[in-house]
Short mmCIF file of C-alpha atoms in Angstrom, two decimals:
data_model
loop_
_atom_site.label_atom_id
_atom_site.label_comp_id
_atom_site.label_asym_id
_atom_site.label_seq_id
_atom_site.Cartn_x
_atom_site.Cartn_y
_atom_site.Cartn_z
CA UNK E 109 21.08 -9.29 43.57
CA UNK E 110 23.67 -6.60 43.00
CA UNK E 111 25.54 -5.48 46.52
CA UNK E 112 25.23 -1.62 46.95
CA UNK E 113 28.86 -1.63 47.81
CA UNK E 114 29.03 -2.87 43.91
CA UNK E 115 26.93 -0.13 42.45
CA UNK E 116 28.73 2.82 44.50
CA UNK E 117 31.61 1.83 43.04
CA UNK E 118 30.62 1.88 39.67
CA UNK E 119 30.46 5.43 39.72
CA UNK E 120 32.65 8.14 38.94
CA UNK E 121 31.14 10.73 42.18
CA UNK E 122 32.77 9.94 45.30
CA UNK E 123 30.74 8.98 48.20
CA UNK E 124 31.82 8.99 52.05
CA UNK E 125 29.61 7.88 55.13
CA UNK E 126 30.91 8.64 58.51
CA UNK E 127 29.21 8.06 62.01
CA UNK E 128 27.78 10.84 64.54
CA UNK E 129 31.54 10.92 66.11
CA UNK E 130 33.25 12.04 62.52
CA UNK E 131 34.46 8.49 62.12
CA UNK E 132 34.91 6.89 58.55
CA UNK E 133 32.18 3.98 58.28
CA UNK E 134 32.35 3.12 54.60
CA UNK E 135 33.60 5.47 51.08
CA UNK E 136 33.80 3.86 47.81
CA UNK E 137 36.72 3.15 45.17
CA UNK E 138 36.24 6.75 43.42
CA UNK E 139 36.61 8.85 46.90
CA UNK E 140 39.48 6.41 48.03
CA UNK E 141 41.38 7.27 44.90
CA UNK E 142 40.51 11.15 45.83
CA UNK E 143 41.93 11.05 49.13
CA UNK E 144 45.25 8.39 48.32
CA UNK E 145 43.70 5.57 51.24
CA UNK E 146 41.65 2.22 51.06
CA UNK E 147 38.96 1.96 52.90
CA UNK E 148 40.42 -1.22 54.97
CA UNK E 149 43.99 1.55 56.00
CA UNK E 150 41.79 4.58 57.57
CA UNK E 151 38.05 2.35 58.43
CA UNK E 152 37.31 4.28 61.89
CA UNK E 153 39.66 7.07 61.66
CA UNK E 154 38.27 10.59 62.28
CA UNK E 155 37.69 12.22 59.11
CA UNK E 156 39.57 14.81 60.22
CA UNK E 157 42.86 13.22 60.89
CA UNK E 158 43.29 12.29 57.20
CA UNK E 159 41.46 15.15 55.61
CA UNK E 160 42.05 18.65 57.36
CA UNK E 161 39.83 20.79 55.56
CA UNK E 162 36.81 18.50 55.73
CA UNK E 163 33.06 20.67 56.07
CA UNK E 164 31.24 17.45 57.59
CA UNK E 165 32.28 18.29 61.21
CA UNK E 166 30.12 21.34 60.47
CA UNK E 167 27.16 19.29 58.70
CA UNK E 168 27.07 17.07 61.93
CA UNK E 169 27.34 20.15 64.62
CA UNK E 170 24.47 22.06 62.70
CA UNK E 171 22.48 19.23 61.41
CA UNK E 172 21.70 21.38 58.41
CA UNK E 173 22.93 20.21 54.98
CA UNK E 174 25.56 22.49 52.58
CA UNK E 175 24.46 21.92 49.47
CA UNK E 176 27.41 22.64 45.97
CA UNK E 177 30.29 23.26 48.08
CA UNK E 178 32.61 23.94 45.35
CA UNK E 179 36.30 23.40 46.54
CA UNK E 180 39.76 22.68 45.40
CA UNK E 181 41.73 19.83 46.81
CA UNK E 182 45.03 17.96 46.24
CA UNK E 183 45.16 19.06 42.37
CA UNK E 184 41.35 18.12 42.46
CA UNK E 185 38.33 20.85 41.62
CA UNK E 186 34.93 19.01 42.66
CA UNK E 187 31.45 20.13 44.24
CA UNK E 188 30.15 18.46 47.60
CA UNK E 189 27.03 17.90 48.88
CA UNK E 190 27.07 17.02 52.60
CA UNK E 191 24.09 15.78 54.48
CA UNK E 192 23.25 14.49 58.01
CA UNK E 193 21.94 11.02 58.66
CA UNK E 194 18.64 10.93 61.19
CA UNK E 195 17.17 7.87 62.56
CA UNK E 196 13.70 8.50 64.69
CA UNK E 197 15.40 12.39 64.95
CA UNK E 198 18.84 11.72 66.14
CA UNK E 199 21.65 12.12 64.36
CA UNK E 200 23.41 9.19 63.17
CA UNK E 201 26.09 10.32 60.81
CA UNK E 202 26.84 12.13 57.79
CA UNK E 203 27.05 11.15 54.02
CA UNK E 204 28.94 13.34 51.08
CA UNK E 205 29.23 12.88 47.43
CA UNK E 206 31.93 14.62 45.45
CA UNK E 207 31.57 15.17 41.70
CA UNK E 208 34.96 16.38 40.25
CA UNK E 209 34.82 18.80 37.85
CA UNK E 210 36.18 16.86 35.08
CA UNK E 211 32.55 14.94 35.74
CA UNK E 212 30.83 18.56 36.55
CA UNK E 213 31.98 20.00 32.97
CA UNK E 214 30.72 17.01 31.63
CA UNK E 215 27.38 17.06 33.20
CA UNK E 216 27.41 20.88 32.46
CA UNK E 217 28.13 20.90 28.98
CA UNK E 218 25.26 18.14 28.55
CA UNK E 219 22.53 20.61 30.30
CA UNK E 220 23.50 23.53 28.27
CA UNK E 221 23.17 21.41 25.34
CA UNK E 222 19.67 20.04 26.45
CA UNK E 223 18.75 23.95 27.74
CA UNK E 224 19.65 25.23 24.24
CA UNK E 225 17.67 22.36 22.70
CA UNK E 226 14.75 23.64 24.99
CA UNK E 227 15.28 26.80 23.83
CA UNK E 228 15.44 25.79 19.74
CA UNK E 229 12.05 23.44 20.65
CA UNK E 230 10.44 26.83 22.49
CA UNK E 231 11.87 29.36 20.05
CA UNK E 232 10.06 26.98 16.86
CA UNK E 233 6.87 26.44 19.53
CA UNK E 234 6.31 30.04 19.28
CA UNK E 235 6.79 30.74 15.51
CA UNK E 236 4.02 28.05 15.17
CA UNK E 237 1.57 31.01 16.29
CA UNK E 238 2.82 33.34 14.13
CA UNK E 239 4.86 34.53 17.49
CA UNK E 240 8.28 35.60 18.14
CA UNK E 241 7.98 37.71 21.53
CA UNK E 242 6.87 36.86 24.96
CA UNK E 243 6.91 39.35 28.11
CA UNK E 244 10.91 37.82 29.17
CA UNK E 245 11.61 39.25 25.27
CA UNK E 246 10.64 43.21 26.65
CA UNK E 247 13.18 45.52 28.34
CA UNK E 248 11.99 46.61 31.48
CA UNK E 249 15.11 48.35 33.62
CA UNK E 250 12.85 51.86 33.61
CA UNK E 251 9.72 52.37 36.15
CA UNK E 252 7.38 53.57 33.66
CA UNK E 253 8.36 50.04 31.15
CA UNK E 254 7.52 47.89 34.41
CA UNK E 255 4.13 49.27 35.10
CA UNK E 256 3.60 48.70 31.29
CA UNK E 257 4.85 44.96 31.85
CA UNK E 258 2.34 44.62 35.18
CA UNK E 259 -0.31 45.44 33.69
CA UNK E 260 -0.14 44.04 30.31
CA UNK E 261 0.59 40.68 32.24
CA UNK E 262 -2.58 41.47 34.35
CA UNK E 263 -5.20 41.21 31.57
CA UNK E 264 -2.90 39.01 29.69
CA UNK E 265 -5.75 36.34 31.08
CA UNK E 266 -8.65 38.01 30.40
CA UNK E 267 -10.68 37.92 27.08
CA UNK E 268 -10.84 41.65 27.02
CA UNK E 269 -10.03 43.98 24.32
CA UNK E 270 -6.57 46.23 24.60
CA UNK E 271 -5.86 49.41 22.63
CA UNK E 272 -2.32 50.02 22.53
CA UNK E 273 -0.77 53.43 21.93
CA UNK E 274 2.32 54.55 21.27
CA UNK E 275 4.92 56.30 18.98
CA UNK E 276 5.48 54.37 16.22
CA UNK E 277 8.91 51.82 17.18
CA UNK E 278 7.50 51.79 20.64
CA UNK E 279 7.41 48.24 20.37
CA UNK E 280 3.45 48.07 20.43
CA UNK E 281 3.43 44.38 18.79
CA UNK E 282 6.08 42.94 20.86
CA UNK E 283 3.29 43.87 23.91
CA UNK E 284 0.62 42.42 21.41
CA UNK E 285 2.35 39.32 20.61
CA UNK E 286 3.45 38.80 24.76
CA UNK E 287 0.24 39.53 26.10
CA UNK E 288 -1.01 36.48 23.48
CA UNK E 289 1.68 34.50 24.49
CA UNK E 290 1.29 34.93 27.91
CA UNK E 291 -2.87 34.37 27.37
CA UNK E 292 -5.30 30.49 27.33
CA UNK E 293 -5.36 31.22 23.54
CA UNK E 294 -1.24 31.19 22.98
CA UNK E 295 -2.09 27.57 21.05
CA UNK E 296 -3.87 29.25 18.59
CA UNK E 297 -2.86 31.39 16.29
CA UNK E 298 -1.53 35.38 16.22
CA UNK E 299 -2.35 37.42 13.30
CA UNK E 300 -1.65 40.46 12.73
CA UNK E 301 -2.83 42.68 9.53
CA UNK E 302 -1.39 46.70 9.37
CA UNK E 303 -4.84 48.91 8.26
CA UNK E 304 -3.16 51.60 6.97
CA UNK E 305 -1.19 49.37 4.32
CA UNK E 306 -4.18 48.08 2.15
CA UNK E 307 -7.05 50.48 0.61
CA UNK E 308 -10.85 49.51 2.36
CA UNK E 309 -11.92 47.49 -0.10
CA UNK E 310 -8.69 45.06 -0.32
CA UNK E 311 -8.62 45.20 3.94
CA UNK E 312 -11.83 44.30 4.29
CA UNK E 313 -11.80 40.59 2.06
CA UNK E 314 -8.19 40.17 3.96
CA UNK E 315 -10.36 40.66 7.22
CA UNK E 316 -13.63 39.03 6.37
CA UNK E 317 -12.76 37.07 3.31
CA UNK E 318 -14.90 36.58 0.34
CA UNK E 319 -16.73 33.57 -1.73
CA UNK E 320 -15.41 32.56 -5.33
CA UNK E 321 -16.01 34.69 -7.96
CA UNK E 322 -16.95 37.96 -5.36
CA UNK E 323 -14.62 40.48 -7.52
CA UNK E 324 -12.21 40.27 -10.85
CA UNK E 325 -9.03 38.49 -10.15
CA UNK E 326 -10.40 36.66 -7.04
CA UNK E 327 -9.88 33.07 -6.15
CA UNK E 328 -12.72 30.78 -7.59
CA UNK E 329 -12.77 28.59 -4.81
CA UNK E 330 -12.78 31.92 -1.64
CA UNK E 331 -10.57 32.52 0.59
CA UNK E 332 -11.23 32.53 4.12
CA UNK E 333 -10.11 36.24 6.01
CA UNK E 334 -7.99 36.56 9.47
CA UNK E 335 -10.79 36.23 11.70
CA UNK E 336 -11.37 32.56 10.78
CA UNK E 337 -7.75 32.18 10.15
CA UNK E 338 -7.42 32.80 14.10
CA UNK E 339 -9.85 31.02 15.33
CA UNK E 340 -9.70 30.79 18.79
CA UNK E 341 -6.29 32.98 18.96
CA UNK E 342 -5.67 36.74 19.00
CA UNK E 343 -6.16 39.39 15.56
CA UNK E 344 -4.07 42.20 16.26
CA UNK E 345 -4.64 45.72 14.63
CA UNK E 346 -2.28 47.90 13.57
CA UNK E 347 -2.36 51.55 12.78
CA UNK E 348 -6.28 51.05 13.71
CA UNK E 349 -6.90 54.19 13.63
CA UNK E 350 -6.52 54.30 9.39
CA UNK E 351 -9.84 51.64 9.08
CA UNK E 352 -12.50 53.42 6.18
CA UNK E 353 -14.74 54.80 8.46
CA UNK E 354 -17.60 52.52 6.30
CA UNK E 355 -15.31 49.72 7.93
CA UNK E 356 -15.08 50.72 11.09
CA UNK E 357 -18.96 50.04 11.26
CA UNK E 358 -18.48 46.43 9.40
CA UNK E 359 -16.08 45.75 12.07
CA UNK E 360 -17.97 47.27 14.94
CA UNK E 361 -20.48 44.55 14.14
CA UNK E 362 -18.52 41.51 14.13
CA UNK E 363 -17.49 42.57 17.50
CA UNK E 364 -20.76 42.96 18.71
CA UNK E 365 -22.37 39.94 17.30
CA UNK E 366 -19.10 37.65 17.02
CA UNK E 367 -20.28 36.93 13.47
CA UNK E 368 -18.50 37.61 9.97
CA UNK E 369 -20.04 37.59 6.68
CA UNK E 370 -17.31 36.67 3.86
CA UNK E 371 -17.54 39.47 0.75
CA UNK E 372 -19.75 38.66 -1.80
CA UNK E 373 -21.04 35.60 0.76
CA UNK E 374 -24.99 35.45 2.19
CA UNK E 375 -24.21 33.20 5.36
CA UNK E 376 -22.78 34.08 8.49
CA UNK E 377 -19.90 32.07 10.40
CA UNK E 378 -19.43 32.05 14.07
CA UNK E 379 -15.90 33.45 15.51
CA UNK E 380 -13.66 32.69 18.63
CA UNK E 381 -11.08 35.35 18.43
CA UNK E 382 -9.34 38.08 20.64
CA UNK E 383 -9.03 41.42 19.16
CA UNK E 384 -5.80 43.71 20.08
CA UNK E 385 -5.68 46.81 18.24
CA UNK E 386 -3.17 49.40 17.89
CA UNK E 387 -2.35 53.44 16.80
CA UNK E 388 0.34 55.56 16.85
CA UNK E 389 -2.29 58.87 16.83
CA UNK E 390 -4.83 60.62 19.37
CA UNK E 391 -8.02 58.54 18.80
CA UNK E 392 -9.92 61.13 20.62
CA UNK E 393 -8.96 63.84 18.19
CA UNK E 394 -9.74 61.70 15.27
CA UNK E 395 -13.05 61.13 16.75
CA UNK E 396 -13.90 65.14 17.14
CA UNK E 397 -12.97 65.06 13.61
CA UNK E 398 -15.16 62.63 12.71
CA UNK E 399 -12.69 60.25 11.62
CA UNK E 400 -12.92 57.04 13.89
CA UNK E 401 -16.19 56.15 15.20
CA UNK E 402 -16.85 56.64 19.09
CA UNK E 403 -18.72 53.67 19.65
CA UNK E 404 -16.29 51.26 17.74
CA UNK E 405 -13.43 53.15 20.04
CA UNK E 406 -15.44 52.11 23.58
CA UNK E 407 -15.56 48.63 22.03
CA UNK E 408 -12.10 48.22 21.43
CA UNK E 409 -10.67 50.16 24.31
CA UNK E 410 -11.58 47.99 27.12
CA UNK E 411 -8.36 48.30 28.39
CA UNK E 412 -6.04 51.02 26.88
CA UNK E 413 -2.15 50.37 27.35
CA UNK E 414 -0.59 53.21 26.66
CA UNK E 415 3.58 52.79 25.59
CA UNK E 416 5.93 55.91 26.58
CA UNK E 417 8.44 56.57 23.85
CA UNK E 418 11.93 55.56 24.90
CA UNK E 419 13.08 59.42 25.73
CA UNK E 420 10.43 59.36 28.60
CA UNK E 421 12.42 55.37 29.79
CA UNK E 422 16.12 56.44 29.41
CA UNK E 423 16.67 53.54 31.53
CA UNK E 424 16.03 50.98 29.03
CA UNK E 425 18.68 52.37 26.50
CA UNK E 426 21.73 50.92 27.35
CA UNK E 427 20.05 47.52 28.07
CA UNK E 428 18.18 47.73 24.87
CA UNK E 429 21.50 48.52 23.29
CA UNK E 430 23.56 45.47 24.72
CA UNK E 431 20.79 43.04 23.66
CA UNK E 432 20.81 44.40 20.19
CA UNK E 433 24.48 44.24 20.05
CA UNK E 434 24.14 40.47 21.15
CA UNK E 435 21.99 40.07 18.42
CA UNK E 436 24.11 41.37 15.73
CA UNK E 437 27.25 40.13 17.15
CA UNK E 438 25.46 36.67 16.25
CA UNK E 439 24.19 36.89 12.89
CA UNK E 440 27.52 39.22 11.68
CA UNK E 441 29.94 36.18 13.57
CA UNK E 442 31.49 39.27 15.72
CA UNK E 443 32.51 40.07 19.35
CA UNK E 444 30.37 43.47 19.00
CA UNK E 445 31.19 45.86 21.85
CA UNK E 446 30.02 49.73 22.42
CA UNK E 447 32.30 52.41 24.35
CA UNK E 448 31.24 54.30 27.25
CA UNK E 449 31.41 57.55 25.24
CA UNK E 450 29.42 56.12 22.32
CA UNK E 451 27.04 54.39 24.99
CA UNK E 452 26.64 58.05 26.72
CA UNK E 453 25.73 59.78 23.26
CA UNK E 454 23.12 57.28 22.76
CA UNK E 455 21.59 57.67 26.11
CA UNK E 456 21.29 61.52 25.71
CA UNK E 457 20.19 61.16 22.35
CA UNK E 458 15.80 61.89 21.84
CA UNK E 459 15.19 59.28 19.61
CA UNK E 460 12.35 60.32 17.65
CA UNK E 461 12.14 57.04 16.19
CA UNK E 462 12.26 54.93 19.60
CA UNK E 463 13.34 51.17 19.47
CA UNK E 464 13.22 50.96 16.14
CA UNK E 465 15.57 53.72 15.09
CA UNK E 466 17.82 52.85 17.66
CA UNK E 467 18.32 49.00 16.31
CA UNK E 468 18.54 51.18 12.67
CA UNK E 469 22.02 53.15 14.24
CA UNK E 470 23.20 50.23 15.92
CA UNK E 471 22.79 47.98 12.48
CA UNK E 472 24.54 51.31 10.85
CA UNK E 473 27.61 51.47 13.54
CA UNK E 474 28.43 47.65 12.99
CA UNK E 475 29.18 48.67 9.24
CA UNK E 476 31.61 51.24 9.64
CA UNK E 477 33.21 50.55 12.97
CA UNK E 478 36.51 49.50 13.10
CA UNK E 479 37.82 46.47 15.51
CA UNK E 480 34.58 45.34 16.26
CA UNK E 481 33.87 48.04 19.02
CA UNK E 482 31.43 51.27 18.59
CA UNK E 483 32.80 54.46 19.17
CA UNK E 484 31.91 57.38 18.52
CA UNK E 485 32.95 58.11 14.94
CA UNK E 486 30.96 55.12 14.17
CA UNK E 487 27.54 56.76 15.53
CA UNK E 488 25.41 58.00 12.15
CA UNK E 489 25.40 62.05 11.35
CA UNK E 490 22.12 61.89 12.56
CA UNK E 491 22.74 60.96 15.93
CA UNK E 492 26.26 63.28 16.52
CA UNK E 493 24.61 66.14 14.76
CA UNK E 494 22.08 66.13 17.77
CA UNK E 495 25.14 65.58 20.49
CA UNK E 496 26.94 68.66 19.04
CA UNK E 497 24.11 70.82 20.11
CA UNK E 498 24.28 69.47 24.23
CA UNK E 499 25.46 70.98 26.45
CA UNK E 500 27.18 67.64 27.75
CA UNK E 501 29.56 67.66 24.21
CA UNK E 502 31.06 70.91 25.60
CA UNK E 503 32.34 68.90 29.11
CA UNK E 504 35.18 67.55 29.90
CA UNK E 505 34.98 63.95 29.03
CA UNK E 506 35.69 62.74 32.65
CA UNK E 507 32.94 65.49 33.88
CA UNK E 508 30.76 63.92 31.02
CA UNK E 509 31.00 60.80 32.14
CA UNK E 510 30.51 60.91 36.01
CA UNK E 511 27.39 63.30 35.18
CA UNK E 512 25.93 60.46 32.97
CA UNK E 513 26.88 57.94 36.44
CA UNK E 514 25.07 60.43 38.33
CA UNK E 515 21.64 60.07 36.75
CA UNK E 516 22.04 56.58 36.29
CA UNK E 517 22.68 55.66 39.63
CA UNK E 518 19.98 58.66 40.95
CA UNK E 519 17.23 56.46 38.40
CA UNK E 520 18.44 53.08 39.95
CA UNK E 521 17.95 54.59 43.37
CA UNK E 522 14.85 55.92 42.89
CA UNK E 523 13.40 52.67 41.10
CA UNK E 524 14.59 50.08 43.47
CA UNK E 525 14.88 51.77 47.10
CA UNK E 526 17.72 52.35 49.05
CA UNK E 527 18.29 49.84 51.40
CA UNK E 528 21.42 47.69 51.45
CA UNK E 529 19.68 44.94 49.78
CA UNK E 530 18.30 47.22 46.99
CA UNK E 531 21.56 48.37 46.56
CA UNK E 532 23.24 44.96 46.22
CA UNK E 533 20.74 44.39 43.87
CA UNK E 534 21.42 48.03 41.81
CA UNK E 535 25.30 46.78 41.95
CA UNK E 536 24.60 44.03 40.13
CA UNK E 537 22.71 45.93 37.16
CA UNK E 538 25.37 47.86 36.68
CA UNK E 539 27.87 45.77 36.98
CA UNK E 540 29.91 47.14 39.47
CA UNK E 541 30.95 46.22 43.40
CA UNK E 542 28.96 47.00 45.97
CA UNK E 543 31.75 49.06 47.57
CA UNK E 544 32.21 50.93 44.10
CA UNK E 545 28.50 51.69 44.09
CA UNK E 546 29.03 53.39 47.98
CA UNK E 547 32.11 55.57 46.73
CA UNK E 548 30.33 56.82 43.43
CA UNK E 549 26.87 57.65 45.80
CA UNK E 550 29.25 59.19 48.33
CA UNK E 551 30.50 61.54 45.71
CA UNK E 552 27.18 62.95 44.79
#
């Protein structure tokens, strides 16, 4: 049988064992060569008397472990991990194991490779539904995106039906596809069909499907619609509110009975599905004028989500920014980067066209900018042509920017609290000290 002394000194992590008086009971070959000693010269010696800066004295006084004690030694960077020895509940001694960073990078370079495997296997996971987003995909920095968040995570589980409403770019089928994702059907599939971009007759085989031979230029042998397509997973609805109102009855039916009926077909097939729909419009109006049908509107409104446009969550701007930037910078091959003027613009900015517009200027900037970094100049006519008109372009650009500080830091305040936890914690979003964030609320 292998001696332990044997294995411990087959590896590359130093280990030390001292008794309940400090004194050096046994280390192997890898912490002897960390320290200059053999065992056999300093055996009994206080740890202390050879090693000044030792942490076990403190491990043995406290009886509490310290757990990745980085520290920097003799030319040596390593982590330690120091814990007390018990027998029956009294302390016997101590044990540490150093892993030196030339080890550490190794071991860390290995887990970011298997964590970006992880990632590549989830990522291709997902696209297997027809999925790209899940809720960790959604930018939430703004009160009003985090209720959305909440409670799209709280039916998430549920079978029921959501309407969600929103301008259009409000990012309704990221919410569609996270709230699938996050759901007992996210093994099945996700499909999503727009009703306003196919004419009633078209919509409905893509829906329903239709037997061989239904209509000219149709396959001979069918073709099997959505709702068996996604068996057992989620349809999702967009632009709902543009179904033919003779439609809207078809589909009020296969709700109700959980039955379809392919076009031109005589038999009726059974279906598992979810149904999330979607509009960018007032429902209610289009039901006064008689243009969406009230009952089919209770049926798929269980639970209505509504999305505010991103003027009403200026919060989310500059975060939603950054990540897009990220994005680019990785399919253009660039170090992207934004300046605080350019970032300031943005955040003032209405945008009338929500997420979607504002990945359209970012995609534009990254053309013309020069040296990698947005500025101004690079922002699209569009966007400067609504700046002119501020009153904000007329300030002095220091006044400018501690105004746009201001409101930030007001927001933060107001979303996560004021204590001096909270405002650790609103530091850290904006990437600034803790004393910083105290000066810059001291001068409001």
């Amino acid at each position: 049988m292998i001696k332990f002394e044997t294995i411990l000194n087959a590896m590359d992590e130093g280990v030390l064992i001292v008794n309940e008086e400090n004194k050096i009971v046994y280390f192997n070959n890898a912490y002897g060569d960390f320290i200059g000693h053999p065992l056999e010269e300093v055996k009994g010696l206080i740890l202390t008397e050879i090693r000044k800066g030792a942490r076990m004295p403190q491990v043995l006084k406290t009886g509490k472990p310290m757990e990745v004690v980085f520290r920097e030694e003799k030319g040596e960077e390593y982590f330690a991990n120091i814990y007390p020895i018990f027998e029956n509940g009294k302390l016997k001694g101590g044990i540490s194991t150093v892993t030196f960073l030339k080890n550490a990078k190794f071991i860390m370079d290995t887990l970011k490779e298997l964590e970006k495997k992880q990632a590549d296997l989830k990522e291709r996971m997902r696209h297997t539904n027809g999925t790209r987003y899940e809720f960790q995909d959604i930018i939430c920095q703004s009160s009003a995106s985090i209720k959305c968040v909440e409670a799209a995570k709280k039916i998430a589980q549920s079978d029921i039906s959501v309407l969600i409403d929103g301008e259009s770019g409000c990012g309704k089928e990221l919410y569609a596809q996270s709230i699938h994702n996050e759901s007992l059907r996210k093994e099945y599939p996700f499909v999503a069909i727009n009703c306003a971009a196919l004419n009633g007759n078209i919509l409905e085989s893509e829906l329903f499907g239709y037997e061989g031979g239904s209509f000219t230029g149709s396959n001979k042998n069918g073709k099997p619609g959505i709702f068996e397509i996604a068996e057992r997973g989620t349809i999702f609805l967009d632009e709902v509110s543009e179904l033919d109102y003779n439609l809207q009855a078809k589909l009020l039916r296969v709700i109700q009975e959980r039955k379809i009926r392919r076009v031109g077909g005589t038999s009726e097939i059974d279906i598992d599905v979810r149904i999330i729909c979607a509009c960018n419009v007032d429902l209610m109006k289009y039901i006064e004028d008689k243009k969406f049908r009230k009952d089919l509107y209770y049926r798929i409104s269980t639970f209505p989500l509504h999305l505010p446009p991103l003027r009403e969550r200026r919060e989310d701007i500059i975060p939603l920014v950054e990540k897009h930037l990220k994005v680019l910078g990785i399919q253009q091959k660039r170090n992207l980067s934004i300046s605080e003027e350019a970032k300031m613009i943005l955040y003032k900015y209405d945008w009338p066209g929500n997420v979607r517009e504002l990945n359209n200027v970012l995609e534009y900037s990254t053309v013309v900018c020069h040296d990698n970094e947005i500025g101004v100049s690079s922002l699209p006519p569009s966007v400067l042509a609504d700046w002119n008109k501020s009153d904000y372009h007329f300030k002095p650009l220091a006044e400018a920017v501690r105004l746009f500080e201001k409101e930030q830091i007001k927001k933060a305040v107001e979303l996560y609290g004021g204590t001096v936890e909270d405002k650790k914690y609103i530091a850290e979003k904006l990437g600034i000290s803790l004393a910083t964030l105290y000066n810059k609320l001291n001068d409001q």
